[in-house]
Amino acid sequence: MSYSRFDIEEKRRKYGSIPKKLTSKVLIWVVRIFMVAIVAVAITGGYIVYGTVKGIIDKAPEINSVNIIPTGFQTYIYNAKGKKVRTVVGAGANRIYKKLEDIPKIVQEAFIAIEDERFYEHGGIDVRGAFRAGFVALLSKGAKKQGASTLTQQLLKNQVFAGGEEETLVAAVERKIQEQYLAIQLENIYSKEQILEYYLNTINLGQNTLGVQTAALRYFNKNVDELTLSEASVIAAITKNPTGNNPITHPEENAARRKAVLSNMLRLGYITENELKEAENDDVYARIKAVNKEIKVDTSVNSYYVDATINQVVEDLCNEKGYTVTQAYNYLYSGGLKIYTYQDPTIQKICNDVIADERMFAGMPNKWKLTYALSIQDKEGKTINYSEGHVQKMFGLDSMMFNQKGGADQYVKKFKKKKLKDGGEVIGERIEYTIEPQVSVTVMNQKTGAVTAIVGGRGQKTGNLTLNRATDSTRQPGSLFKVLSTYLPALDTAGYTLASVQDDGEYFYPNSNKEVRNWWGKSYEGLSTYRRGIYRSMNIVTVKALEAMGMQPAFAYLKALGITTLTESDNGYAVALGGLSKGATNLEITGAYAAIANKGIYIKPSFYSKVLDHDGNVVLENKKASRQVMKDSTAFLLTDAMHDTLVRPDATAYRAKLADVNMGQAAKTGSSSWDYDLWISGFTPYYTCTLWMGYDEQSSQMGYELRHHPIWKAIMDQINLKKKLKSKPFEIPDSITTATICTKCGKLAVPGLCDSAPGGSTVRREYFATGTVPTESCDVHVKLNICKDTGEAAGPYCPNVISKVFLIKNETVTQNDAYGKTVKRHYYTADTPYILTRKAQTKCSLHIAPGVATPSAVEPGGSEETPPVVEPGNPDETSDDGADG
């Protein structure tokens, strides 16, 4: 045997090698296993993909719940003449809907050509377009992308999937799958024409425009049906990138895309070569630039009337339709509503012009109130906010009102510098000055409840839904409440009349040592009727009238008159003088006085007549619900007393007397303590107007108490003149009668007695509600024969006798002193000189027998015309008999 090295190597190769047959078998098994694995992976992957896609589809919205109909539209507000005065646009709502039949073919085809050329062929998904887009992306390694979404998919993306603004790739894929799934279903429900109509009304076309009609107006200042091919191609070119292809800000990018639009339209046979060349030669961008200069984008703010209308519509949507406040605002700003208001443009202009006329405030120093907001981001990134209150506190200022506009700038500058000394940066700052004193005005048609005009403030309005002093500010109504809280219920149900009398003398609130004083100071006018209490605005007479009537009717009537700001703490005698814990608004006070002007019928003040939805259906309608809150006789009596307030020289509103003396006119003035609030509310047979003047920060206007009267007068005079209102008096209802009364007791006047009263006749022909005429005669006047020599009651031997009329009255007041002891004190009024004294009732001490005179009995001070004046504080000289009111 050979065991050479070569033999050994040969044997090793022979026994160490694998037979070829065995190798083939192994390879076959390996291939089989690999194929099985591939199939298994494919099947598993298929199941995974299927399950994933199915899961995504299962999460898609139900097709029946999908709403592709455009819902965000501009809301229009119209005045009483039907003129559009405001367009209200919320986010995603700047849209004007147009039906497909009103959109020209050239516009439809422009969008189809660039966005979905097989729109009329596919069933919701363009498979060819998808493969083409994928192939282009693959060849360009992602550098080039082509859209594959059909118009149907784009419509779903905009209306259902919030514009496709996903934050992750996974979310985008999920949305795309659901979008395609729903697109197929959608095409089985809606026609191609419906889908195209909705699409053309929802597409974002830049410059905050949605839909082709809004875009046509924005870029070309024309309606969509007036667009040329050139213009239509510009708008269609915007779609892919509303910001980047904006023809105003990026005309070059838009032009490149527009070229593709026109090219596609030619290839698809929508246009001819000549039409293409004509469009390409059109200098359309120069025209867009010119239009953009002409069109002024509305940056103005709402008027006070529009703000008030919006707030009332929102309130009614909540109360009548069950909306939440957020839902109501969203619906109003994006629901495409048409709101028809009662605003009378003539009256509104009158109010605006009068309030803007600085001559109305001549001699009254203007002040400027600072409103300040500062936001600073410190070194740690924390945001800190400051207001004018922080400035005031830092410098110890009494208020933020200054004599000149800009008077606070020095403080603001120092404040900001100090807050930034440790670093940080200003991220926001607002400095505003509001002119003071401020005013508010409400004008209302009392017969309909329509608010025809309001002014919510003086000076430039700087924002929407800002402070509206006519509807939002609650201020102390002062003496305006005398009529509403006291005289109205007293006359209506408590058995009192305009002839009823209270004594205007020293007086304290019931169960209190707090003295009630008249607005003119510590002097008294004596026995006074309720009529006089109204036109002279007498505090003491009013509080006494409320005490006599009781508190319960006052509260009930105020609520019936629409005053909603009352609280339980207002249930006290201060309400007679308008002392409220929260105050009242100009609008509600106007509504209350309008009820008097409307013969006792209250109608809630309203700013709008109806609200229509986008389809013209009535959403809200002002049905002018009314209620009789007082008798027509009561309304007339109050009206007549307030007529005196304007026309009597001794009345409080004489300076506001209207120029047309033949026009029925009535008013009531009011002022709060220290004249913080100055009011006048009044009416003619046509309109009720209330004016307030004061400082936003409580500040006295003493010295300018009558400055608001000419403003009210100017407004009402101009309304009468420019509205060409026919002069007419107030109607006297059948429930009114008259009687002649004595104004010192309210009872029937006695001829030869009341008309001969010292100080002048106290006889008046007074109006009464039927059934309330007094049946008793005057019992406060008495006529006595007086000895001219002594001033004492004439005896049978007095040679010189005159007849004199005296007033029977007790002028004393009881009060608890500091030790709780009840004391009685005499006071002095305008009646005091005419009161029947004990001396006048004492038989003459001089002429005691025929021809006999006792000189020592004659007292100095007597005269032929006037009995001796009784000095207050001497009970022996004053009768304890007689009525005190």
PDB file of N, CA and C in Angstrom, residues 462-490:
ATOM      1  N   THR A 462     -62.072 101.668  19.807  1.00  0.00           N
ATOM      2  CA  THR A 462     -60.806 101.043  19.408  1.00  0.00           C
ATOM      3  C   THR A 462     -60.866  99.525  19.279  1.00  0.00           C
ATOM      4  N   GLY A 463     -62.015  98.911  19.518  1.00  0.00           N
ATOM      5  CA  GLY A 463     -62.072  97.464  19.417  1.00  0.00           C
ATOM      6  C   GLY A 463     -63.501  96.965  19.307  1.00  0.00           C
ATOM      7  N   ASN A 464     -63.637  95.688  18.991  1.00  0.00           N
ATOM      8  CA  ASN A 464     -64.949  95.059  18.911  1.00  0.00           C
ATOM      9  C   ASN A 464     -65.356  94.523  20.274  1.00  0.00           C
ATOM     10  N   LEU A 465     -66.639  94.629  20.555  1.00  0.00           N
ATOM     11  CA  LEU A 465     -67.208  94.116  21.798  1.00  0.00           C
ATOM     12  C   LEU A 465     -66.471  94.661  23.022  1.00  0.00           C
ATOM     13  N   THR A 466     -66.090  95.939  22.932  1.00  0.00           N
ATOM     14  CA  THR A 466     -65.485  96.622  24.069  1.00  0.00           C
ATOM     15  C   THR A 466     -66.599  97.208  24.936  1.00  0.00           C
ATOM     16  N   LEU A 467     -66.207  97.961  25.983  1.00  0.00           N
ATOM     17  CA  LEU A 467     -67.193  98.515  26.906  1.00  0.00           C
ATOM     18  C   LEU A 467     -68.207  99.360  26.154  1.00  0.00           C
ATOM     19  N   ASN A 468     -69.477  98.996  26.311  1.00  0.00           N
ATOM     20  CA  ASN A 468     -70.578  99.755  25.730  1.00  0.00           C
ATOM     21  C   ASN A 468     -71.338 100.386  26.891  1.00  0.00           C
ATOM     22  N   ARG A 469     -71.140 101.671  27.090  1.00  0.00           N
ATOM     23  CA  ARG A 469     -71.723 102.336  28.254  1.00  0.00           C
ATOM     24  C   ARG A 469     -73.239 102.437  28.184  1.00  0.00           C
ATOM     25  N   ALA A 470     -73.805 102.243  27.005  1.00  0.00           N
ATOM     26  CA  ALA A 470     -75.265 102.286  26.878  1.00  0.00           C
ATOM     27  C   ALA A 470     -75.922 100.979  27.317  1.00  0.00           C
ATOM     28  N   THR A 471     -75.220  99.862  27.110  1.00  0.00           N
ATOM     29  CA  THR A 471     -75.829  98.564  27.390  1.00  0.00           C
ATOM     30  C   THR A 471     -75.161  97.808  28.524  1.00  0.00           C
ATOM     31  N   ASP A 472     -73.888  98.105  28.787  1.00  0.00           N
ATOM     32  CA  ASP A 472     -73.120  97.308  29.749  1.00  0.00           C
ATOM     33  C   ASP A 472     -72.882  97.998  31.083  1.00  0.00           C
ATOM     34  N   SER A 473     -72.613  99.293  31.054  1.00  0.00           N
ATOM     35  CA  SER A 473     -72.244 100.002  32.285  1.00  0.00           C
ATOM     36  C   SER A 473     -73.459 100.172  33.189  1.00  0.00           C
ATOM     37  N   THR A 474     -73.307  99.760  34.437  1.00  0.00           N
ATOM     38  CA  THR A 474     -74.359  99.987  35.428  1.00  0.00           C
ATOM     39  C   THR A 474     -73.946 101.157  36.308  1.00  0.00           C
ATOM     40  N   ARG A 475     -74.757 102.193  36.307  1.00  0.00           N
ATOM     41  CA  ARG A 475     -74.458 103.411  37.044  1.00  0.00           C
ATOM     42  C   ARG A 475     -75.637 103.754  37.966  1.00  0.00           C
ATOM     43  N   GLN A 476     -75.333 104.539  38.997  1.00  0.00           N
ATOM     44  CA  GLN A 476     -76.385 104.956  39.919  1.00  0.00           C
ATOM     45  C   GLN A 476     -77.371 105.864  39.185  1.00  0.00           C
ATOM     46  N   PRO A 477     -78.658 105.484  39.129  1.00  0.00           N
ATOM     47  CA  PRO A 477     -79.626 106.272  38.351  1.00  0.00           C
ATOM     48  C   PRO A 477     -80.082 107.540  39.044  1.00  0.00           C
ATOM     49  N   GLY A 478     -79.805 107.660  40.343  1.00  0.00           N
ATOM     50  CA  GLY A 478     -80.195 108.869  41.042  1.00  0.00           C
ATOM     51  C   GLY A 478     -81.675 109.152  40.934  1.00  0.00           C
ATOM     52  N   SER A 479     -82.010 110.431  40.715  1.00  0.00           N
ATOM     53  CA  SER A 479     -83.405 110.870  40.760  1.00  0.00           C
ATOM     54  C   SER A 479     -84.260 110.331  39.629  1.00  0.00           C
ATOM     55  N   LEU A 480     -83.643 109.733  38.600  1.00  0.00           N
ATOM     56  CA  LEU A 480     -84.464 109.093  37.563  1.00  0.00           C
ATOM     57  C   LEU A 480     -85.366 108.034  38.164  1.00  0.00           C
ATOM     58  N   PHE A 481     -84.926 107.437  39.284  1.00  0.00           N
ATOM     59  CA  PHE A 481     -85.693 106.353  39.891  1.00  0.00           C
ATOM     60  C   PHE A 481     -86.875 106.851  40.714  1.00  0.00           C
ATOM     61  N   LYS A 482     -86.958 108.144  40.964  1.00  0.00           N
ATOM     62  CA  LYS A 482     -88.077 108.656  41.759  1.00  0.00           C
ATOM     63  C   LYS A 482     -89.415 108.312  41.115  1.00  0.00           C
ATOM     64  N   VAL A 483     -89.484 108.552  39.826  1.00  0.00           N
ATOM     65  CA  VAL A 483     -90.733 108.252  39.108  1.00  0.00           C
ATOM     66  C   VAL A 483     -90.985 106.748  39.071  1.00  0.00           C
ATOM     67  N   LEU A 484     -89.945 105.974  38.748  1.00  0.00           N
ATOM     68  CA  LEU A 484     -90.121 104.538  38.542  1.00  0.00           C
ATOM     69  C   LEU A 484     -90.387 103.787  39.838  1.00  0.00           C
ATOM     70  N   SER A 485     -89.660 104.127  40.888  1.00  0.00           N
ATOM     71  CA  SER A 485     -89.751 103.351  42.130  1.00  0.00           C
ATOM     72  C   SER A 485     -90.855 103.818  43.056  1.00  0.00           C
ATOM     73  N   THR A 486     -91.232 105.086  42.964  1.00  0.00           N
ATOM     74  CA  THR A 486     -92.129 105.658  43.975  1.00  0.00           C
ATOM     75  C   THR A 486     -93.425 106.204  43.396  1.00  0.00           C
ATOM     76  N   TYR A 487     -93.322 107.208  42.537  1.00  0.00           N
ATOM     77  CA  TYR A 487     -94.548 107.870  42.081  1.00  0.00           C
ATOM     78  C   TYR A 487     -95.403 106.968  41.207  1.00  0.00           C
ATOM     79  N   LEU A 488     -94.743 106.143  40.379  1.00  0.00           N
ATOM     80  CA  LEU A 488     -95.518 105.237  39.520  1.00  0.00           C
ATOM     81  C   LEU A 488     -96.370 104.268  40.345  1.00  0.00           C
ATOM     82  N   PRO A 489     -95.777 103.465  41.243  1.00  0.00           N
ATOM     83  CA  PRO A 489     -96.625 102.558  42.029  1.00  0.00           C
ATOM     84  C   PRO A 489     -97.584 103.287  42.960  1.00  0.00           C
ATOM     85  N   ALA A 490     -97.186 104.458  43.459  1.00  0.00           N
ATOM     86  CA  ALA A 490     -98.077 105.203  44.354  1.00  0.00           C
ATOM     87  C   ALA A 490     -99.354 105.609  43.635  1.00  0.00           C
TER      88      ALA A 490
END
